mmCIF file of C-alpha atoms and ligand atoms in Angstrom:
data_model
loop_
_atom_site.group_PDB
_atom_site.id
_atom_site.type_symbol
_atom_site.label_atom_id
_atom_site.label_comp_id
_atom_site.label_asym_id
_atom_site.label_seq_id
_atom_site.Cartn_x
_atom_site.Cartn_y
_atom_site.Cartn_z
ATOM 1 C CA UNK E 29 83.384 74.688 107.854
ATOM 2 C CA UNK E 30 82.413 77.106 105.082
ATOM 3 C CA UNK E 31 78.855 77.094 106.239
ATOM 4 C CA UNK E 32 79.903 77.660 109.857
ATOM 5 C CA UNK E 33 81.831 80.815 109.083
ATOM 6 C CA UNK E 34 79.026 82.209 106.962
ATOM 7 C CA UNK E 35 76.394 81.472 109.569
ATOM 8 C CA UNK E 36 78.479 82.929 112.393
ATOM 9 C CA UNK E 37 79.330 85.977 110.348
ATOM 10 C CA UNK E 38 75.705 86.603 109.447
ATOM 11 C CA UNK E 39 74.629 86.209 113.047
ATOM 12 C CA UNK E 40 77.392 88.006 114.919
ATOM 13 C CA UNK E 41 79.230 90.365 112.613
ATOM 14 C CA UNK E 42 77.826 93.705 111.468
ATOM 15 C CA UNK E 43 77.004 93.447 107.769
ATOM 16 C CA UNK E 44 79.140 96.353 106.584
ATOM 17 C CA UNK E 45 80.880 94.292 103.882
ATOM 18 C CA UNK E 46 79.569 92.039 101.157
ATOM 19 C CA UNK E 47 81.773 88.979 100.852
ATOM 20 C CA UNK E 48 81.618 85.543 99.376
ATOM 21 C CA UNK E 49 84.747 83.571 100.018
ATOM 22 C CA UNK E 50 87.080 82.771 102.865
ATOM 23 C CA UNK E 51 90.828 82.917 102.329
ATOM 24 C CA UNK E 52 92.833 80.775 104.706
ATOM 25 C CA UNK E 53 96.414 80.700 103.450
ATOM 26 C CA UNK E 54 98.812 82.719 101.333
ATOM 27 C CA UNK E 55 102.350 82.504 99.935
ATOM 28 C CA UNK E 56 103.886 84.993 97.511
ATOM 29 C CA UNK E 57 101.209 86.163 95.090
ATOM 30 C CA UNK E 58 99.027 83.097 95.734
ATOM 31 C CA UNK E 59 96.173 82.588 98.175
ATOM 32 C CA UNK E 60 94.028 79.550 98.932
ATOM 33 C CA UNK E 61 90.406 79.462 100.005
ATOM 34 C CA UNK E 62 88.882 77.097 102.553
ATOM 35 C CA UNK E 63 88.003 74.663 99.771
ATOM 36 C CA UNK E 64 91.665 74.405 98.796
ATOM 37 C CA UNK E 65 91.292 76.432 95.585
ATOM 38 C CA UNK E 66 94.320 78.469 94.577
ATOM 39 C CA UNK E 67 94.213 82.033 93.230
ATOM 40 C CA UNK E 68 96.701 84.618 91.995
ATOM 41 C CA UNK E 69 95.908 87.547 94.235
ATOM 42 C CA UNK E 70 95.742 90.844 92.343
ATOM 43 C CA UNK E 71 93.739 92.394 95.167
ATOM 44 C CA UNK E 72 96.483 91.775 97.749
ATOM 45 C CA UNK E 73 94.447 93.222 100.607
ATOM 46 C CA UNK E 74 93.858 96.211 98.279
ATOM 47 C CA UNK E 75 97.516 97.093 97.792
ATOM 48 C CA UNK E 76 98.487 95.965 101.291
ATOM 49 C CA UNK E 77 100.444 92.751 100.703
ATOM 50 C CA UNK E 78 103.285 94.533 98.927
ATOM 51 C CA UNK E 79 105.819 91.753 99.514
ATOM 52 C CA UNK E 80 103.233 89.059 98.834
ATOM 53 C CA UNK E 81 101.646 86.863 101.457
ATOM 54 C CA UNK E 82 103.718 85.740 104.414
ATOM 55 C CA UNK E 83 107.086 86.746 102.966
ATOM 56 C CA UNK E 84 109.651 84.736 104.957
ATOM 57 C CA UNK E 85 111.668 87.841 105.889
ATOM 58 C CA UNK E 86 108.567 89.627 107.181
ATOM 59 C CA UNK E 87 107.347 86.547 109.056
ATOM 60 C CA UNK E 88 110.778 86.100 110.616
ATOM 61 C CA UNK E 89 110.996 89.760 111.679
ATOM 62 C CA UNK E 90 107.554 89.585 113.328
ATOM 63 C CA UNK E 91 108.314 86.271 115.093
ATOM 64 C CA UNK E 92 111.716 87.433 116.256
ATOM 65 C CA UNK E 93 110.259 90.629 117.732
ATOM 66 C CA UNK E 94 107.285 88.742 119.205
ATOM 67 C CA UNK E 95 109.687 86.562 121.159
ATOM 68 C CA UNK E 96 111.323 89.668 122.709
ATOM 69 C CA UNK E 97 108.597 92.264 123.297
ATOM 70 C CA UNK E 98 105.140 92.439 121.708
ATOM 71 C CA UNK E 99 104.015 95.753 123.068
ATOM 72 C CA UNK E 100 105.557 98.732 124.723
ATOM 73 C CA UNK E 101 103.850 101.998 125.560
ATOM 74 C CA UNK E 102 104.870 105.153 123.748
ATOM 75 C CA UNK E 103 105.831 106.371 127.223
ATOM 76 C CA UNK E 104 109.103 104.531 126.476
ATOM 77 C CA UNK E 105 111.462 104.342 123.513
ATOM 78 C CA UNK E 106 109.841 101.656 121.368
ATOM 79 C CA UNK E 107 112.025 98.987 119.692
ATOM 80 C CA UNK E 108 112.296 99.534 115.901
ATOM 81 C CA UNK E 109 110.270 102.777 115.967
ATOM 82 C CA UNK E 110 113.038 105.348 115.520
ATOM 83 C CA UNK E 111 114.763 103.084 112.982
ATOM 84 C CA UNK E 112 111.569 102.979 110.907
ATOM 85 C CA UNK E 113 111.111 106.739 111.236
ATOM 86 C CA UNK E 114 114.657 107.187 109.937
ATOM 87 C CA UNK E 115 113.930 104.948 106.934
ATOM 88 C CA UNK E 116 110.703 106.784 106.059
ATOM 89 C CA UNK E 117 112.377 110.161 106.374
ATOM 90 C CA UNK E 118 115.128 108.941 104.048
ATOM 91 C CA UNK E 119 112.679 107.484 101.532
ATOM 92 C CA UNK E 120 110.400 110.543 101.410
ATOM 93 C CA UNK E 121 113.092 113.236 101.679
ATOM 94 C CA UNK E 122 111.088 114.877 104.478
ATOM 95 C CA UNK E 123 112.124 115.490 108.094
ATOM 96 C CA UNK E 124 110.134 113.657 110.766
ATOM 97 C CA UNK E 125 107.624 110.799 111.032
ATOM 98 C CA UNK E 126 104.748 109.920 113.334
ATOM 99 C CA UNK E 127 102.968 106.579 113.405
ATOM 100 C CA UNK E 128 99.331 105.502 113.390
ATOM 101 C CA UNK E 129 97.440 102.219 112.989
ATOM 102 C CA UNK E 130 95.801 102.800 109.592
ATOM 103 C CA UNK E 131 95.560 105.070 106.602
ATOM 104 C CA UNK E 132 92.528 106.917 107.934
ATOM 105 C CA UNK E 133 94.358 107.576 111.170
ATOM 106 C CA UNK E 134 97.429 108.830 109.314
ATOM 107 C CA UNK E 135 95.176 111.339 107.531
ATOM 108 C CA UNK E 136 93.469 112.189 110.805
ATOM 109 C CA UNK E 137 96.937 113.016 112.151
ATOM 110 C CA UNK E 138 97.688 115.128 109.086
ATOM 111 C CA UNK E 139 94.489 117.132 109.667
ATOM 112 C CA UNK E 140 95.483 117.771 113.274
ATOM 113 C CA UNK E 141 99.077 118.653 112.363
ATOM 114 C CA UNK E 142 97.974 121.041 109.614
ATOM 115 C CA UNK E 143 95.483 122.739 111.910
ATOM 116 C CA UNK E 144 97.742 123.079 114.907
ATOM 117 C CA UNK E 145 100.758 124.366 112.954
ATOM 118 C CA UNK E 146 98.907 126.742 110.591
ATOM 119 C CA UNK E 147 96.243 127.880 113.054
ATOM 120 C CA UNK E 148 93.720 127.473 110.198
ATOM 121 C CA UNK E 149 90.632 125.265 110.115
ATOM 122 C CA UNK E 150 89.515 124.571 106.518
ATOM 123 C CA UNK E 151 90.675 122.013 103.974
ATOM 124 C CA UNK E 152 90.325 121.357 100.285
ATOM 125 C CA UNK E 153 90.247 117.965 98.563
ATOM 126 C CA UNK E 154 89.145 116.436 95.273
ATOM 127 C CA UNK E 155 86.080 114.817 93.786
ATOM 128 C CA UNK E 156 86.217 111.009 93.834
ATOM 129 C CA UNK E 157 89.069 111.160 96.346
ATOM 130 C CA UNK E 158 89.208 108.736 99.259
ATOM 131 C CA UNK E 159 91.044 109.392 102.504
ATOM 132 C CA UNK E 160 89.394 107.102 105.070
ATOM 133 C CA UNK E 161 86.358 106.449 107.227
ATOM 134 C CA UNK E 162 87.106 108.180 110.540
ATOM 135 C CA UNK E 163 85.224 111.434 111.017
ATOM 136 C CA UNK E 164 88.136 113.693 110.046
ATOM 137 C CA UNK E 165 89.384 111.638 107.108
ATOM 138 C CA UNK E 166 85.777 111.140 105.969
ATOM 139 C CA UNK E 167 85.238 114.899 105.978
ATOM 140 C CA UNK E 168 87.916 115.252 103.286
ATOM 141 C CA UNK E 169 86.620 112.197 101.376
ATOM 142 C CA UNK E 170 84.369 113.154 98.519
ATOM 143 C CA UNK E 171 82.025 110.209 97.857
ATOM 144 C CA UNK E 172 78.639 111.505 99.087
ATOM 145 C CA UNK E 173 77.210 108.011 99.684
ATOM 146 C CA UNK E 174 79.753 107.254 102.386
ATOM 147 C CA UNK E 175 80.163 110.796 103.776
ATOM 148 C CA UNK E 176 76.722 112.358 103.870
ATOM 149 C CA UNK E 177 75.048 109.904 106.320
ATOM 150 C CA UNK E 178 77.571 111.038 108.941
ATOM 151 C CA UNK E 179 77.325 114.783 108.501
ATOM 152 C CA UNK E 180 77.781 117.221 110.089
ATOM 153 C CA UNK E 181 81.493 116.442 110.223
ATOM 154 C CA UNK E 182 83.602 118.951 112.042
ATOM 155 C CA UNK E 183 86.221 119.547 109.345
ATOM 156 C CA UNK E 184 85.020 122.003 106.678
ATOM 157 C CA UNK E 185 86.232 120.902 103.265
ATOM 158 C CA UNK E 186 85.779 122.305 99.755
ATOM 159 C CA UNK E 187 85.724 119.686 96.999
ATOM 160 C CA UNK E 188 87.238 120.536 93.624
ATOM 161 C CA UNK E 189 87.218 118.436 90.440
ATOM 162 C CA UNK E 190 90.302 116.195 90.347
ATOM 163 C CA UNK E 191 92.748 117.857 87.972
ATOM 164 C CA UNK E 192 91.079 121.294 88.040
ATOM 165 C CA UNK E 193 93.754 123.763 89.131
ATOM 166 C CA UNK E 194 91.616 126.856 88.448
ATOM 167 C CA UNK E 195 88.931 125.429 90.703
ATOM 168 C CA UNK E 196 91.516 124.729 93.378
ATOM 169 C CA UNK E 197 92.891 128.264 93.167
ATOM 170 C CA UNK E 198 89.368 129.548 93.789
ATOM 171 C CA UNK E 199 88.708 127.174 96.680
ATOM 172 C CA UNK E 200 91.940 127.711 98.609
ATOM 173 C CA UNK E 201 92.631 130.896 100.525
ATOM 174 C CA UNK E 202 94.598 132.125 103.515
ATOM 175 C CA UNK E 203 92.205 130.321 105.882
ATOM 176 C CA UNK E 204 92.915 126.930 104.301
ATOM 177 C CA UNK E 205 95.063 124.683 106.489
ATOM 178 C CA UNK E 206 95.757 122.026 103.881
ATOM 179 C CA UNK E 207 94.956 120.425 100.544
ATOM 180 C CA UNK E 208 94.540 116.645 100.500
ATOM 181 C CA UNK E 209 95.480 115.010 97.218
ATOM 182 C CA UNK E 210 96.057 111.462 95.976
ATOM 183 C CA UNK E 211 98.765 111.417 93.285
ATOM 184 C CA UNK E 212 96.661 108.725 91.584
ATOM 185 C CA UNK E 213 93.132 108.089 92.817
ATOM 186 C CA UNK E 214 92.936 104.462 93.896
ATOM 187 C CA UNK E 215 89.430 103.862 95.197
ATOM 188 C CA UNK E 216 88.046 105.897 92.297
ATOM 189 C CA UNK E 217 89.503 103.263 89.947
ATOM 190 C CA UNK E 218 93.146 104.214 89.285
ATOM 191 C CA UNK E 219 92.519 107.699 87.942
ATOM 192 C CA UNK E 220 95.707 109.423 86.774
ATOM 193 C CA UNK E 221 95.626 113.248 86.854
ATOM 194 C CA UNK E 222 96.844 115.466 84.002
ATOM 195 C CA UNK E 223 100.603 116.126 83.754
ATOM 196 C CA UNK E 224 101.672 119.026 85.936
ATOM 197 C CA UNK E 225 98.740 118.638 88.320
ATOM 198 C CA UNK E 226 100.747 118.054 91.499
ATOM 199 C CA UNK E 227 103.090 120.907 90.574
ATOM 200 C CA UNK E 228 100.054 123.166 90.207
ATOM 201 C CA UNK E 229 98.732 122.051 93.615
ATOM 202 C CA UNK E 230 102.174 122.806 95.083
ATOM 203 C CA UNK E 231 102.137 126.320 93.629
ATOM 204 C CA UNK E 232 98.656 127.090 94.952
ATOM 205 C CA UNK E 233 99.701 125.850 98.394
ATOM 206 C CA UNK E 234 102.856 127.986 98.245
ATOM 207 C CA UNK E 235 100.831 131.062 97.272
ATOM 208 C CA UNK E 236 98.348 130.673 100.121
ATOM 209 C CA UNK E 237 100.355 128.990 102.891
ATOM 210 C CA UNK E 238 98.065 125.929 102.827
ATOM 211 C CA UNK E 239 99.949 122.684 103.423
ATOM 212 C CA UNK E 240 100.175 120.167 100.593
ATOM 213 C CA UNK E 241 99.171 116.803 102.043
ATOM 214 C CA UNK E 242 99.830 113.941 99.635
ATOM 215 C CA UNK E 243 97.914 110.787 100.509
ATOM 216 C CA UNK E 244 100.174 107.893 99.476
ATOM 217 C CA UNK E 245 98.232 105.335 101.497
ATOM 218 C CA UNK E 246 97.529 103.315 98.345
ATOM 219 C CA UNK E 247 100.175 104.610 95.924
ATOM 220 C CA UNK E 248 103.138 104.504 98.319
ATOM 221 C CA UNK E 249 105.806 101.921 99.156
ATOM 222 C CA UNK E 250 106.871 101.130 95.613
ATOM 223 C CA UNK E 251 103.405 100.551 94.174
ATOM 224 C CA UNK E 252 103.912 102.911 91.211
ATOM 225 C CA UNK E 253 107.543 102.013 90.549
ATOM 226 C CA UNK E 254 109.064 104.627 92.858
ATOM 227 C CA UNK E 255 108.875 104.623 96.629
ATOM 228 C CA UNK E 256 106.193 107.299 96.426
ATOM 229 C CA UNK E 257 104.098 108.420 93.472
ATOM 230 C CA UNK E 258 104.850 112.107 94.104
ATOM 231 C CA UNK E 259 108.474 111.267 93.231
ATOM 232 C CA UNK E 260 107.464 110.916 89.570
ATOM 233 C CA UNK E 261 106.579 114.620 89.553
ATOM 234 C CA UNK E 262 109.579 116.489 91.005
ATOM 235 C CA UNK E 263 107.296 118.055 93.626
ATOM 236 C CA UNK E 264 107.861 117.799 97.379
ATOM 237 C CA UNK E 265 104.790 117.785 99.642
ATOM 238 C CA UNK E 266 104.628 119.222 103.151
ATOM 239 C CA UNK E 267 103.100 116.053 104.576
ATOM 240 C CA UNK E 268 102.903 112.524 103.162
ATOM 241 C CA UNK E 269 100.581 109.877 104.587
ATOM 242 C CA UNK E 270 101.364 106.170 104.228
ATOM 243 C CA UNK E 271 99.771 102.893 105.300
ATOM 244 C CA UNK E 272 98.626 99.891 103.232
ATOM 245 C CA UNK E 273 101.862 98.465 101.749
ATOM 246 C CA UNK E 274 104.090 99.648 104.573
ATOM 247 C CA UNK E 275 104.233 96.457 106.636
ATOM 248 C CA UNK E 276 102.939 93.719 104.283
ATOM 249 C CA UNK E 277 99.630 93.473 106.132
ATOM 250 C CA UNK E 278 100.640 94.188 109.691
ATOM 251 C CA UNK E 279 98.508 97.239 110.618
ATOM 252 C CA UNK E 280 100.452 100.491 110.636
ATOM 253 C CA UNK E 281 100.158 103.957 109.169
ATOM 254 C CA UNK E 282 102.477 106.919 109.174
ATOM 255 C CA UNK E 283 102.677 110.568 108.395
ATOM 256 C CA UNK E 284 105.969 112.139 107.407
ATOM 257 C CA UNK E 285 106.340 115.916 107.401
ATOM 258 C CA UNK E 286 108.865 118.503 106.304
ATOM 259 C CA UNK E 287 111.218 120.360 108.603
ATOM 260 C CA UNK E 288 109.390 122.550 111.104
ATOM 261 C CA UNK E 289 106.126 120.606 110.956
ATOM 262 C CA UNK E 290 105.890 118.405 114.021
ATOM 263 C CA UNK E 291 103.613 117.580 116.908
ATOM 264 C CA UNK E 292 104.694 119.076 120.206
ATOM 265 C CA UNK E 293 104.327 117.273 123.516
ATOM 266 C CA UNK E 294 100.770 116.165 124.183
ATOM 267 C CA UNK E 295 99.373 117.234 120.814
ATOM 268 C CA UNK E 296 98.882 113.714 119.445
ATOM 269 C CA UNK E 297 99.288 110.121 120.526
ATOM 270 C CA UNK E 298 98.057 106.539 120.322
ATOM 271 C CA UNK E 299 98.355 103.437 122.472
ATOM 272 C CA UNK E 300 99.281 100.980 119.746
ATOM 273 C CA UNK E 301 100.699 103.154 116.955
ATOM 274 C CA UNK E 302 104.282 102.444 115.968
ATOM 275 C CA UNK E 303 104.500 99.371 118.173
ATOM 276 C CA UNK E 304 107.487 97.009 118.091
ATOM 277 C CA UNK E 305 105.849 94.338 115.935
ATOM 278 C CA UNK E 306 104.417 96.733 113.361
ATOM 279 C CA UNK E 307 107.730 98.547 113.034
ATOM 280 C CA UNK E 308 109.643 95.254 112.721
ATOM 281 C CA UNK E 309 107.267 94.158 109.955
ATOM 282 C CA UNK E 310 107.663 97.526 108.210
ATOM 283 C CA UNK E 311 111.473 97.484 108.360
ATOM 284 C CA UNK E 312 111.535 93.971 106.885
ATOM 285 C CA UNK E 313 109.014 95.031 104.225
ATOM 286 C CA UNK E 314 111.176 97.983 103.208
ATOM 287 C CA UNK E 315 114.141 95.613 102.852
ATOM 288 C CA UNK E 316 112.180 93.358 100.491
ATOM 289 C CA UNK E 317 110.747 96.265 98.472
ATOM 290 C CA UNK E 318 114.285 97.606 98.004
ATOM 291 C CA UNK E 319 115.148 94.321 96.270
ATOM 292 C CA UNK E 320 112.127 94.220 93.941
ATOM 293 C CA UNK E 321 111.629 97.923 93.176
ATOM 294 C CA UNK E 322 114.059 98.120 90.217
ATOM 295 C CA UNK E 323 112.027 95.447 88.424
ATOM 296 C CA UNK E 324 108.622 97.156 88.767
ATOM 297 C CA UNK E 325 108.846 99.209 85.518
ATOM 298 C CA UNK E 326 109.552 96.026 83.542
ATOM 299 C CA UNK E 327 106.636 94.155 85.148
ATOM 300 C CA UNK E 328 104.433 97.188 84.579
ATOM 301 C CA UNK E 329 105.323 97.204 80.891
ATOM 302 C CA UNK E 330 104.472 93.490 80.651
ATOM 303 C CA UNK E 331 100.995 94.266 82.025
ATOM 304 C CA UNK E 332 100.652 97.268 79.721
ATOM 305 C CA UNK E 333 101.429 95.205 76.629
ATOM 306 C CA UNK E 334 99.135 92.411 77.779
ATOM 307 C CA UNK E 335 96.171 94.724 78.359
ATOM 308 C CA UNK E 336 96.901 97.062 75.417
ATOM 309 C CA UNK E 337 93.572 96.414 73.684
ATOM 310 C CA UNK E 338 91.651 97.575 76.777
ATOM 311 C CA UNK E 339 93.315 100.994 77.102
ATOM 312 C CA UNK E 340 94.502 100.386 80.673
ATOM 313 C CA UNK E 341 95.636 103.067 83.107
ATOM 314 C CA UNK E 342 98.902 101.796 84.581
ATOM 315 C CA UNK E 343 101.525 103.231 86.906
ATOM 316 C CA UNK E 344 103.897 100.567 88.153
ATOM 317 C CA UNK E 345 101.738 97.751 89.514
ATOM 318 C CA UNK E 346 98.615 99.865 89.944
ATOM 319 C CA UNK E 347 96.277 99.053 87.098
ATOM 320 C CA UNK E 348 92.793 100.292 86.228
ATOM 321 C CA UNK E 349 90.617 99.211 83.296
ATOM 322 C CA UNK E 350 87.269 100.850 82.594
ATOM 323 C CA UNK E 351 84.680 98.102 82.320
ATOM 324 C CA UNK E 352 81.384 99.750 83.257
ATOM 325 C CA UNK E 353 78.296 97.800 84.312
ATOM 326 C CA UNK E 354 79.884 94.430 83.615
ATOM 327 C CA UNK E 355 82.595 94.958 86.214
ATOM 328 C CA UNK E 356 81.158 92.634 88.875
ATOM 329 C CA UNK E 357 80.579 89.933 86.271
ATOM 330 C CA UNK E 358 84.165 90.253 84.988
ATOM 331 C CA UNK E 359 85.444 90.110 88.556
ATOM 332 C CA UNK E 360 83.502 86.891 89.158
ATOM 333 C CA UNK E 361 84.714 85.315 85.916
ATOM 334 C CA UNK E 362 88.304 86.045 86.904
ATOM 335 C CA UNK E 363 87.688 84.514 90.340
ATOM 336 C CA UNK E 364 86.238 81.399 88.714
ATOM 337 C CA UNK E 365 89.426 81.117 86.646
ATOM 338 C CA UNK E 366 91.715 81.575 89.649
ATOM 339 C CA UNK E 367 92.572 85.288 89.580
ATOM 340 C CA UNK E 368 91.380 87.751 92.232
ATOM 341 C CA UNK E 369 90.710 91.310 91.030
ATOM 342 C CA UNK E 370 88.257 93.878 92.317
ATOM 343 C CA UNK E 371 85.925 96.606 91.112
ATOM 344 C CA UNK E 372 86.857 100.070 92.349
ATOM 345 C CA UNK E 373 84.688 103.147 91.740
ATOM 346 C CA UNK E 374 82.584 103.698 88.617
ATOM 347 C CA UNK E 375 82.938 100.229 87.097
ATOM 348 C CA UNK E 376 86.726 100.296 87.007
ATOM 349 C CA UNK E 377 88.489 96.969 87.352
ATOM 350 C CA UNK E 378 91.506 97.408 89.650
ATOM 351 C CA UNK E 379 94.597 95.217 89.885
ATOM 352 C CA UNK E 380 97.173 95.912 92.601
ATOM 353 C CA UNK E 381 99.162 92.660 92.773
ATOM 354 C CA UNK E 382 102.031 92.026 95.176
ATOM 355 C CA UNK E 383 105.236 93.701 93.982
ATOM 356 C CA UNK E 384 106.841 90.230 93.967
ATOM 357 C CA UNK E 385 104.483 88.872 91.300
ATOM 358 C CA UNK E 386 106.410 86.746 88.779
ATOM 359 C CA UNK E 387 106.401 87.007 84.995
ATOM 360 C CA UNK E 388 104.589 83.673 84.735
ATOM 361 C CA UNK E 389 101.891 84.883 87.111
ATOM 362 C CA UNK E 390 101.555 88.154 85.193
ATOM 363 C CA UNK E 391 101.026 86.217 81.965
ATOM 364 C CA UNK E 392 98.329 84.051 83.577
ATOM 365 C CA UNK E 393 96.579 87.149 84.963
ATOM 366 C CA UNK E 394 96.640 88.817 81.538
ATOM 367 C CA UNK E 395 95.204 85.728 79.871
ATOM 368 C CA UNK E 396 92.424 85.295 82.447
ATOM 369 C CA UNK E 397 91.445 88.974 82.635
ATOM 370 C CA UNK E 398 91.465 89.408 78.859
ATOM 371 C CA UNK E 399 89.261 86.332 78.450
ATOM 372 C CA UNK E 400 86.859 87.640 81.111
ATOM 373 C CA UNK E 401 86.701 91.054 79.445
ATOM 374 C CA UNK E 402 85.912 89.346 76.144
HETATM 375 C C1 LIG R 14 94.203 106.797 99.339
HETATM 376 C C2 LIG R 14 93.668 106.208 100.596
HETATM 377 N N1 LIG R 14 93.715 106.924 101.728
HETATM 378 C C3 LIG R 14 93.261 106.429 102.899
HETATM 379 C C4 LIG R 14 92.692 105.185 102.969
HETATM 380 C C5 LIG R 14 92.181 104.656 104.283
HETATM 381 O O1 LIG R 14 93.058 103.690 104.774
HETATM 382 P P1 LIG R 14 92.567 102.671 105.920
HETATM 383 O O2 LIG R 14 91.543 101.805 105.298
HETATM 384 O O3 LIG R 14 93.817 101.950 106.319
HETATM 385 O O4 LIG R 14 92.011 103.500 107.026
HETATM 386 C C6 LIG R 14 92.619 104.406 101.813
HETATM 387 C C7 LIG R 14 92.000 103.072 101.851
HETATM 388 O O5 LIG R 14 91.623 102.509 100.872
HETATM 389 C C8 LIG R 14 93.119 104.929 100.597
HETATM 390 O O6 LIG R 14 93.071 104.227 99.457
#
């Protein structure tokens, strides 16, 4: 069986990923591979499986909706769609939502919305930032290795050092449509900006009329201990983009924008986005996150204490530890001991476990990771 999948994959699937194991089942924070080995999953689809794997309430919501109507064109009112939009508006404090199928697509939508409502073309974003792989979202993604092979990209973007407000003030002017910013950089390895950074970005956007677009694709949906990471800062963005943890693994993305910023008829659309199943999964996910959110700071503190000797960067259940060249080896050691973690940018070990992870599981993760770090 194992061999079959590997052989088929090598023969028929484009080799864009490097992978070693096959996961076949999940429940809560646990997953099992095709050899029956059990792991505590601190990758969680890279911050996707917010409610853990196959949460019964999410499974039930998907099955229930699947029995009624699986798909419905956006030419009609879509079951669960407006209800989910209402929830996201309430949770962000913004005014209107629009759905997509992924994080990259949510950012693609934000680029279009910023351009069409400001009449401006240019953007600014930050070094080591990641916003997706579609041509627009890639244009505002810094990492040269993944962006440069696809240039020229049609969205001009100035990159400024993450945290550098003077640099941003120089880069942004009255032709800038928007500034893309992650409140914590996830793919870069859980990089936390200096205090006051988002407020400074807000002020520069206010001074120039550029829109502040906060990418909460990885940090959103309770990951950092609040619904959205920007809510730790007292700053309100113009547009927020969301995806990963929104529907526990069912593909969906969203952008939510302030009053007055909306697509008009015909300006944007998608066949599948905001479909009945995805919205059902998202509504159920929000219900579960509501239950577990108050406990995130306590779980976060447990991780912080457990990793104290490694100087971790932690916000809620988003954890980065600088490891350097040994990162892949540490990752493998953890896997061998039954804990899945991954290496994000620049040799940073990243842990983004399900928000439902238990204290016992946290303690096992701490023990295994500490032993692997040595
Ligand atoms: C901050 C951020 N934005 C956007 C994306 C792209 O999301 P997707 O892979 O769903 O297109 C990611 C994915 O890792 C991300 O971390």
